[in-house]
mmCIF file of C-alpha atoms in Angstrom:
data_model
loop_
_atom_site.group_PDB
_atom_site.id
_atom_site.type_symbol
_atom_site.label_atom_id
_atom_site.label_comp_id
_atom_site.label_asym_id
_atom_site.label_seq_id
_atom_site.Cartn_x
_atom_site.Cartn_y
_atom_site.Cartn_z
ATOM 1 C CA MET A 1 -96.318 -6.877 -10.261
ATOM 2 C CA GLU A 2 -94.754 -6.658 -13.653
ATOM 3 C CA ASN A 3 -91.545 -8.674 -14.471
ATOM 4 C CA SER A 4 -89.681 -5.764 -15.957
ATOM 5 C CA THR A 5 -89.083 -2.470 -14.373
ATOM 6 C CA GLU A 6 -89.140 0.686 -16.263
ATOM 7 C CA ALA A 7 -85.588 1.916 -16.892
ATOM 8 C CA GLN A 8 -84.973 5.330 -15.605
ATOM 9 C CA LYS A 9 -84.111 7.855 -18.250
ATOM 10 C CA PRO A 10 -80.879 9.731 -17.667
ATOM 11 C CA GLN A 11 -81.280 13.291 -16.704
ATOM 12 C CA ASN A 12 -80.338 15.717 -19.417
ATOM 13 C CA THR A 13 -77.547 17.845 -17.922
ATOM 14 C CA LYS A 14 -77.121 19.991 -21.020
ATOM 15 C CA LYS A 15 -77.491 23.676 -20.237
ATOM 16 C CA ASN A 16 -77.415 26.155 -23.107
ATOM 17 C CA LYS A 17 -74.461 24.470 -24.851
ATOM 18 C CA LYS A 18 -73.490 25.854 -28.247
ATOM 19 C CA LYS A 19 -73.637 23.616 -31.309
ATOM 20 C CA GLY A 20 -71.027 23.312 -34.032
ATOM 21 C CA VAL A 21 -68.034 24.602 -31.976
ATOM 22 C CA THR A 22 -64.673 23.141 -33.275
ATOM 23 C CA LEU A 23 -61.130 22.841 -31.893
ATOM 24 C CA ASP A 24 -58.111 23.516 -34.088
ATOM 25 C CA THR A 25 -55.306 21.072 -33.449
ATOM 26 C CA PHE A 26 -51.836 20.815 -34.949
ATOM 27 C CA TYR A 27 -51.592 21.474 -38.705
ATOM 28 C CA GLY A 28 -55.252 22.508 -38.995
ATOM 29 C CA ALA A 29 -56.904 19.207 -38.004
ATOM 30 C CA LYS A 30 -60.453 20.020 -36.820
ATOM 31 C CA ILE A 31 -62.052 18.002 -34.033
ATOM 32 C CA GLN A 32 -65.577 18.477 -32.812
ATOM 33 C CA ASN A 33 -66.127 19.935 -29.411
ATOM 34 C CA THR A 34 -66.313 17.111 -26.871
ATOM 35 C CA GLU A 35 -69.450 18.567 -25.330
ATOM 36 C CA GLN A 36 -71.165 18.503 -28.741
ATOM 37 C CA ILE A 37 -70.088 14.885 -29.240
ATOM 38 C CA GLU A 38 -71.581 13.920 -25.859
ATOM 39 C CA ASP A 39 -74.802 15.721 -26.727
ATOM 40 C CA ASN A 40 -75.014 13.864 -30.037
ATOM 41 C CA ILE A 41 -74.449 10.551 -28.230
ATOM 42 C CA LYS A 42 -77.195 11.239 -25.764
ATOM 43 C CA GLU A 43 -79.651 12.398 -28.431
ATOM 44 C CA ASN A 44 -78.968 9.383 -30.666
ATOM 45 C CA ALA A 45 -78.915 6.888 -27.828
ATOM 46 C CA PRO A 46 -81.710 4.270 -28.088
ATOM 47 C CA LYS A 47 -84.536 4.673 -25.662
ATOM 48 C CA PRO A 48 -84.878 1.675 -23.376
ATOM 49 C CA SER A 49 -88.185 -0.071 -23.915
ATOM 50 C CA LYS A 50 -90.628 -1.338 -21.305
ATOM 51 C CA GLY A 51 -91.444 -5.016 -21.254
ATOM 52 C CA ASN A 52 -89.416 -8.071 -20.542
ATOM 53 C CA GLY A 53 -86.117 -6.102 -20.391
ATOM 54 C CA ASN A 54 -84.704 -7.865 -23.475
ATOM 55 C CA SER A 55 -83.919 -4.573 -25.257
ATOM 56 C CA PRO A 56 -81.544 -4.940 -28.206
ATOM 57 C CA GLN A 57 -79.089 -2.461 -26.592
ATOM 58 C CA THR A 58 -79.370 -0.700 -23.334
ATOM 59 C CA TYR A 59 -78.246 2.868 -22.849
ATOM 60 C CA GLU A 60 -75.343 1.768 -20.638
ATOM 61 C CA GLU A 61 -74.104 -0.555 -23.367
ATOM 62 C CA PHE A 62 -74.469 2.131 -25.991
ATOM 63 C CA GLU A 63 -72.676 4.621 -23.775
ATOM 64 C CA SER A 64 -69.896 2.096 -23.118
ATOM 65 C CA GLU A 65 -69.527 1.432 -26.840
ATOM 66 C CA MET A 66 -69.416 5.126 -27.645
ATOM 67 C CA THR A 67 -66.889 5.713 -24.875
ATOM 68 C CA LYS A 68 -64.612 3.096 -26.422
ATOM 69 C CA LYS A 69 -65.014 4.715 -29.815
ATOM 70 C CA MET A 70 -64.182 8.110 -28.345
ATOM 71 C CA GLU A 71 -61.163 6.660 -26.580
ATOM 72 C CA ALA A 72 -60.035 5.076 -29.841
ATOM 73 C CA PHE A 73 -60.676 8.329 -31.652
ATOM 74 C CA TRP A 74 -58.680 10.377 -29.140
ATOM 75 C CA LYS A 75 -55.966 7.727 -29.019
ATOM 76 C CA GLU A 76 -55.587 7.999 -32.777
ATOM 77 C CA LYS A 77 -55.517 11.793 -32.593
ATOM 78 C CA LEU A 78 -53.021 11.641 -29.733
ATOM 79 C CA GLU A 79 -50.734 9.391 -31.761
ATOM 80 C CA ILE A 80 -50.921 11.863 -34.668
ATOM 81 C CA MET A 81 -50.167 14.717 -32.317
ATOM 82 C CA GLN A 82 -47.275 12.799 -30.796
ATOM 83 C CA LYS A 83 -45.853 12.109 -34.266
ATOM 84 C CA LYS A 84 -46.191 15.777 -35.176
ATOM 85 C CA PHE A 85 -44.604 16.785 -31.901
ATOM 86 C CA THR A 86 -41.777 14.304 -32.399
ATOM 87 C CA HIS A 87 -41.235 15.683 -35.905
ATOM 88 C CA LEU A 88 -41.177 19.236 -34.559
ATOM 89 C CA GLN A 89 -38.866 18.182 -31.757
ATOM 90 C CA ASN A 90 -36.482 16.623 -34.279
ATOM 91 C CA ARG A 91 -36.617 19.751 -36.412
ATOM 92 C CA TYR A 92 -35.922 21.854 -33.327
ATOM 93 C CA ASP A 93 -32.977 19.634 -32.362
ATOM 94 C CA GLU A 94 -31.548 19.901 -35.887
ATOM 95 C CA THR A 95 -32.011 23.658 -35.867
ATOM 96 C CA GLU A 96 -30.373 23.876 -32.467
ATOM 97 C CA LYS A 97 -27.412 21.831 -33.688
ATOM 98 C CA GLU A 98 -27.065 24.059 -36.741
ATOM 99 C CA ASN A 99 -27.319 27.122 -34.506
ATOM 100 C CA GLN A 100 -24.586 25.787 -32.215
ATOM 101 C CA ALA A 101 -22.425 24.971 -35.239
ATOM 102 C CA LEU A 102 -22.898 28.501 -36.579
ATOM 103 C CA LYS A 103 -22.028 29.976 -33.193
ATOM 104 C CA ALA A 104 -18.887 27.856 -33.051
ATOM 105 C CA ARG A 105 -17.999 28.946 -36.589
ATOM 106 C CA ILE A 106 -18.555 32.610 -35.689
ATOM 107 C CA ARG A 107 -16.335 32.239 -32.605
ATOM 108 C CA GLN A 108 -13.676 30.592 -34.760
ATOM 109 C CA LEU A 109 -13.872 33.417 -37.313
ATOM 110 C CA GLU A 110 -13.667 36.019 -34.555
ATOM 111 C CA ASP A 111 -10.625 34.252 -33.119
ATOM 112 C CA ASN A 112 -9.058 34.124 -36.582
ATOM 113 C CA ASP A 113 -9.769 37.831 -37.050
ATOM 114 C CA ARG A 114 -8.108 38.628 -33.736
ATOM 115 C CA VAL A 115 -5.090 36.520 -34.652
ATOM 116 C CA LYS A 116 -4.860 38.173 -38.070
ATOM 117 C CA GLU A 117 -5.248 41.609 -36.501
ATOM 118 C CA GLN A 118 -2.413 40.849 -34.093
ATOM 119 C CA GLU A 119 -0.291 39.548 -36.969
ATOM 120 C CA LEU A 120 -1.113 42.682 -38.971
ATOM 121 C CA ILE A 121 -0.065 44.898 -36.061
ATOM 122 C CA LYS A 122 3.139 42.902 -35.715
ATOM 123 C CA GLN A 123 3.828 43.123 -39.449
ATOM 124 C CA SER A 124 3.119 46.864 -39.345
ATOM 125 C CA GLN A 125 5.618 47.254 -36.524
ATOM 126 C CA ASN A 126 8.166 45.171 -38.423
ATOM 127 C CA THR A 127 7.557 47.225 -41.558
ATOM 128 C CA LYS A 128 8.023 50.453 -39.629
ATOM 129 C CA LYS A 129 11.251 49.136 -38.143
ATOM 130 C CA LEU A 130 12.454 48.049 -41.588
ATOM 131 C CA GLU A 131 11.667 51.490 -42.980
ATOM 132 C CA GLU A 132 13.611 53.090 -40.145
ATOM 133 C CA ASP A 133 16.524 50.708 -40.761
ATOM 134 C CA ILE A 134 16.442 51.402 -44.501
ATOM 135 C CA LYS A 135 16.437 55.155 -43.869
ATOM 136 C CA TYR A 136 19.323 54.819 -41.427
ATOM 137 C CA LEU A 137 21.329 52.684 -43.862
ATOM 138 C CA THR A 138 20.515 55.039 -46.756
ATOM 139 C CA ASP A 139 21.615 58.074 -44.752
ATOM 140 C CA LYS A 140 24.708 56.191 -43.629
ATOM 141 C CA MET A 141 25.578 55.214 -47.208
ATOM 142 C CA THR A 142 25.022 58.793 -48.409
ATOM 143 C CA ASP A 143 27.210 60.128 -45.612
ATOM 144 C CA LEU A 144 29.982 57.642 -46.494
ATOM 145 C CA GLU A 145 29.730 58.617 -50.168
ATOM 146 C CA ASN A 146 29.942 62.312 -49.287
ATOM 147 C CA ARG A 147 32.966 61.664 -47.080
ATOM 148 C CA GLY A 148 34.580 59.758 -49.934
ATOM 149 C CA ARG A 149 34.134 62.885 -52.075
ATOM 150 C CA ARG A 150 35.519 65.299 -49.467
ATOM 151 C CA ASP A 151 38.676 65.946 -51.562
ATOM 152 C CA ASN A 152 36.637 66.675 -54.710
ATOM 153 C CA LEU A 153 35.475 69.917 -56.268
ATOM 154 C CA ARG A 154 32.668 70.194 -58.813
ATOM 155 C CA ILE A 155 33.209 72.805 -61.546
ATOM 156 C CA ILE A 156 29.985 73.873 -63.260
ATOM 157 C CA GLY A 157 29.778 75.767 -66.530
ATOM 158 C CA LEU A 158 33.209 74.913 -67.965
ATOM 159 C CA PRO A 159 32.733 74.943 -71.766
ATOM 160 C CA GLU A 160 32.322 71.603 -73.499
ATOM 161 C CA LYS A 161 35.227 71.737 -75.987
ATOM 162 C CA PRO A 162 37.682 69.026 -77.098
ATOM 163 C CA GLU A 163 40.730 71.141 -76.256
ATOM 164 C CA ILE A 164 39.396 71.565 -72.720
ATOM 165 C CA ASN A 165 38.244 67.974 -72.200
ATOM 166 C CA THR A 166 41.650 66.574 -73.115
ATOM 167 C CA LYS A 167 43.516 68.917 -70.740
ATOM 168 C CA LEU A 168 41.224 69.226 -67.728
ATOM 169 C CA ASP A 169 44.124 69.063 -65.229
ATOM 170 C CA MET A 170 45.895 71.956 -66.933
ATOM 171 C CA VAL A 171 42.685 73.990 -67.175
ATOM 172 C CA ILE A 172 42.110 73.581 -63.425
ATOM 173 C CA GLN A 173 45.676 74.748 -62.692
ATOM 174 C CA ASP A 174 45.125 77.810 -64.866
ATOM 175 C CA ILE A 175 41.951 78.653 -62.929
ATOM 176 C CA ILE A 176 43.810 78.334 -59.607
ATOM 177 C CA LYS A 177 46.680 80.548 -60.828
ATOM 178 C CA GLU A 178 44.220 83.217 -61.945
ATOM 179 C CA LYS A 179 41.772 83.175 -59.045
ATOM 180 C CA CYS A 180 43.791 81.790 -56.103
ATOM 181 C CA PRO A 181 47.403 82.938 -56.586
ATOM 182 C CA GLU A 182 47.995 83.173 -52.828
ATOM 183 C CA ILE A 183 47.713 79.390 -52.585
ATOM 184 C CA LEU A 184 50.660 79.018 -54.933
ATOM 185 C CA GLU A 185 52.554 81.764 -53.105
ATOM 186 C CA GLN A 186 52.151 79.870 -49.853
ATOM 187 C CA GLY A 187 53.464 76.719 -51.471
ATOM 188 C CA GLY A 188 50.165 74.878 -51.418
ATOM 189 C CA ASN A 189 49.828 71.564 -53.197
ATOM 190 C CA THR A 190 47.370 72.200 -56.027
ATOM 191 C CA ALA A 191 47.969 68.914 -57.816
ATOM 192 C CA THR A 192 44.967 66.743 -58.704
ATOM 193 C CA ASP A 193 44.824 62.970 -58.825
ATOM 194 C CA ARG A 194 42.270 63.009 -61.621
ATOM 195 C CA ALA A 195 39.632 65.167 -63.322
ATOM 196 C CA HIS A 196 36.735 64.009 -65.500
ATOM 197 C CA ARG A 197 33.368 64.991 -66.897
ATOM 198 C CA THR A 198 30.172 63.604 -65.416
ATOM 199 C CA PRO A 199 28.247 61.861 -66.756
ATOM 200 C CA SER A 200 30.827 60.112 -68.872
ATOM 201 C CA THR A 201 28.601 60.138 -72.003
ATOM 202 C CA LEU A 202 27.567 63.421 -73.603
ATOM 203 C CA ASN A 203 23.835 63.904 -74.081
ATOM 204 C CA PRO A 204 23.323 65.715 -77.431
ATOM 205 C CA GLN A 205 19.900 66.978 -76.296
ATOM 206 C CA LYS A 206 21.449 68.774 -73.322
ATOM 207 C CA THR A 207 22.718 72.251 -74.183
ATOM 208 C CA THR A 208 24.535 72.951 -70.907
ATOM 209 C CA PRO A 209 28.081 71.573 -70.479
ATOM 210 C CA ARG A 210 28.684 68.589 -68.241
ATOM 211 C CA ASN A 211 30.126 69.145 -64.796
ATOM 212 C CA VAL A 212 33.804 68.530 -64.088
ATOM 213 C CA ILE A 213 34.852 66.544 -61.003
ATOM 214 C CA ALA A 214 38.412 67.195 -59.784
ATOM 215 C CA LYS A 215 40.018 65.192 -56.973
ATOM 216 C CA PHE A 216 42.795 67.120 -55.190
ATOM 217 C CA GLN A 217 45.703 65.540 -53.407
ATOM 218 C CA SER A 218 45.406 68.043 -50.555
ATOM 219 C CA TYR A 219 42.181 68.508 -48.627
ATOM 220 C CA GLN A 220 43.426 71.894 -47.292
ATOM 221 C CA THR A 221 44.038 73.177 -50.817
ATOM 222 C CA LYS A 222 40.577 72.095 -51.885
ATOM 223 C CA GLU A 223 39.036 73.951 -48.927
ATOM 224 C CA LYS A 224 40.960 77.156 -49.698
ATOM 225 C CA ILE A 225 39.790 77.087 -53.327
ATOM 226 C CA LEU A 226 36.214 76.514 -52.169
ATOM 227 C CA GLN A 227 36.398 79.449 -49.740
ATOM 228 C CA GLU A 228 37.645 81.775 -52.492
ATOM 229 C CA ALA A 229 34.859 80.539 -54.812
ATOM 230 C CA ARG A 230 32.274 81.553 -52.192
ATOM 231 C CA LYS A 231 33.710 85.084 -52.011
ATOM 232 C CA ARG A 232 33.722 85.976 -55.713
ATOM 233 C CA GLN A 233 32.700 84.830 -59.169
ATOM 234 C CA PHE A 234 35.178 82.535 -60.949
ATOM 235 C CA ARG A 235 35.712 82.791 -64.697
ATOM 236 C CA TYR A 236 37.633 80.919 -67.342
ATOM 237 C CA LYS A 237 38.572 82.915 -70.422
ATOM 238 C CA GLY A 238 35.724 85.292 -69.750
ATOM 239 C CA MET A 239 33.139 82.486 -69.241
ATOM 240 C CA PRO A 240 31.498 82.436 -65.769
ATOM 241 C CA ILE A 241 31.951 79.154 -63.895
ATOM 242 C CA ARG A 242 30.866 77.958 -60.465
ATOM 243 C CA VAL A 243 32.981 75.888 -58.079
ATOM 244 C CA THR A 244 31.212 73.872 -55.364
ATOM 245 C CA GLN A 245 31.797 70.892 -53.129
ATOM 246 C CA ASP A 246 31.290 67.540 -54.870
ATOM 247 C CA LEU A 247 28.535 65.575 -53.130
ATOM 248 C CA ALA A 248 26.386 62.491 -53.664
ATOM 249 C CA SER A 249 23.556 62.903 -56.155
ATOM 250 C CA SER A 250 20.883 62.498 -53.428
ATOM 251 C CA THR A 251 22.496 65.276 -51.371
ATOM 252 C CA LEU A 252 22.707 67.510 -54.448
ATOM 253 C CA ASN A 253 18.991 66.979 -55.092
ATOM 254 C CA ASP A 254 18.244 67.896 -51.474
ATOM 255 C CA ARG A 255 20.246 71.074 -51.884
ATOM 256 C CA LYS A 256 18.501 71.958 -55.136
ATOM 257 C CA ALA A 257 15.190 71.910 -53.282
ATOM 258 C CA TRP A 258 16.402 74.993 -51.371
ATOM 259 C CA ASN A 259 17.180 77.032 -54.525
ATOM 260 C CA MET A 260 13.998 79.124 -54.608
ATOM 261 C CA ILE A 261 14.046 79.794 -50.864
ATOM 262 C CA PHE A 262 17.782 80.514 -51.041
ATOM 263 C CA ARG A 263 17.292 83.176 -53.731
ATOM 264 C CA LYS A 264 14.398 84.782 -51.843
ATOM 265 C CA ALA A 265 16.398 84.841 -48.605
ATOM 266 C CA ARG A 266 19.305 86.475 -50.417
ATOM 267 C CA GLU A 267 16.975 89.179 -51.792
ATOM 268 C CA LEU A 268 15.778 89.850 -48.230
ATOM 269 C CA GLY A 269 19.353 90.165 -46.990
ATOM 270 C CA LEU A 270 19.154 87.142 -44.681
ATOM 271 C CA GLN A 271 22.674 85.936 -45.647
ATOM 272 C CA PRO A 272 21.571 82.363 -46.545
ATOM 273 C CA ARG A 273 23.997 79.471 -46.714
ATOM 274 C CA ILE A 274 23.671 75.787 -47.520
ATOM 275 C CA SER A 275 25.733 73.816 -45.033
ATOM 276 C CA TYR A 276 26.539 70.115 -45.022
ATOM 277 C CA PRO A 277 24.729 67.995 -45.980
ATOM 278 C CA ALA A 278 21.691 70.017 -47.115
ATOM 279 C CA LYS A 279 20.866 72.422 -44.329
ATOM 280 C CA LEU A 280 19.812 76.040 -44.853
ATOM 281 C CA THR A 281 21.114 78.675 -42.442
ATOM 282 C CA ILE A 282 20.044 82.332 -42.360
ATOM 283 C CA TYR A 283 20.964 85.345 -40.249
ATOM 284 C CA PHE A 284 17.819 86.965 -38.790
ATOM 285 C CA GLN A 285 17.342 89.371 -35.848
ATOM 286 C CA GLY A 286 20.916 88.885 -34.693
ATOM 287 C CA LYS A 287 20.644 85.087 -34.615
ATOM 288 C CA VAL A 288 21.648 82.253 -36.918
ATOM 289 C CA TRP A 289 18.700 79.978 -37.762
ATOM 290 C CA ALA A 290 19.192 76.500 -39.249
ATOM 291 C CA PHE A 291 16.575 74.423 -41.089
ATOM 292 C CA ASN A 292 16.967 70.776 -42.090
ATOM 293 C CA LYS A 293 13.672 70.595 -44.012
ATOM 294 C CA ILE A 294 11.684 72.984 -46.178
ATOM 295 C CA GLU A 295 8.629 72.359 -44.001
ATOM 296 C CA ASP A 296 10.537 73.668 -40.968
ATOM 297 C CA PHE A 297 11.397 76.879 -42.795
ATOM 298 C CA GLN A 298 7.779 77.325 -43.945
ATOM 299 C CA LEU A 299 6.574 77.090 -40.351
ATOM 300 C CA PHE A 300 9.243 79.607 -39.336
ATOM 301 C CA ALA A 301 8.185 81.980 -42.130
ATOM 302 C CA LYS A 302 4.564 81.890 -40.972
#
C-alpha cells in the first residue's frame, strides 16, 4: 500500500459562466465579477501531485491564501466605498442645512412682506383719512373766507382810469344813485367801509380792467344792490359793468367752470342760476334741478 494517497480533485461546479463581466461601483471603479475571479483561482490553482504528499502548496492552502487576498481586496474596496459614502453623506447634510436655511430665509421674507403689506394698507388708510381731513379743512377755510366776504360786492369792468381809482367810493355811490334809487328813497345805508382794486398791482400785459371790491356797512343794502344787478345790466357813463358777490378765489374758479354750461342752458331757456357756493340750478319740466359738479350735470344731460 502506498504511503501517500491521491488527493481528490475538486469538482468543477462552473456551468456556462460568462467571462469578462464587470461591476461598476461608485465613481466608475470597475471590479471583476466574483464568479470570474473564482474561476480564475480554480484554473490557476496548482494540481496536487502524487507521491509522498510533500507538495509545495496544496489546493486548500492556495484557496485559503486566495480567500484572504479576496477578503483584503474587498475590505479595501469597502473602505473606499465607505469613504465615498461618508463624503456623499456630508455633502447631503450640508445641502440639507443650506436648504433649511433657505427655507427659513424664505419664511422670514414672506413674513416681512406680510408685515410691509399690512403697514402699506395702514399707511394707505391714514393717507386717505388725511386727504379727507385736508379736504374738510380746505372747504371749511373756503367757507369761512366766503362768509368773511358776505358784505362785499365785486364790480367787474369799471374802467381803469386815475380819476376813477382815486374816487372809488364816490363812483360806487353814483352807480347806486343811478341804478338803485329806491334804496336811497327808503333810507338805506349805502356807505362803504372801503373799496379797492384787486390785485393791488396793475399788470401792463392785461388789457381788461382790474376788479373793484367794495365792502358795505349794511348787509341788507348789499343784497338789494345784488338783486337789482341780477335783473338788469348796470352801466357807468355808458360803459357796461357787472356786479356780483365777492367770493374766495377757489369758489370763483369753481363758478367759472360752469360758464359754458350756463350759457348753453340760458340759450335753451332753462333759467340757469349759480347759487352759493358754486352750484348750478336749472328749471326743467316744472322742477328745479341742482348740480354740485359738472359730472352730475353731464349724467343728467345724457
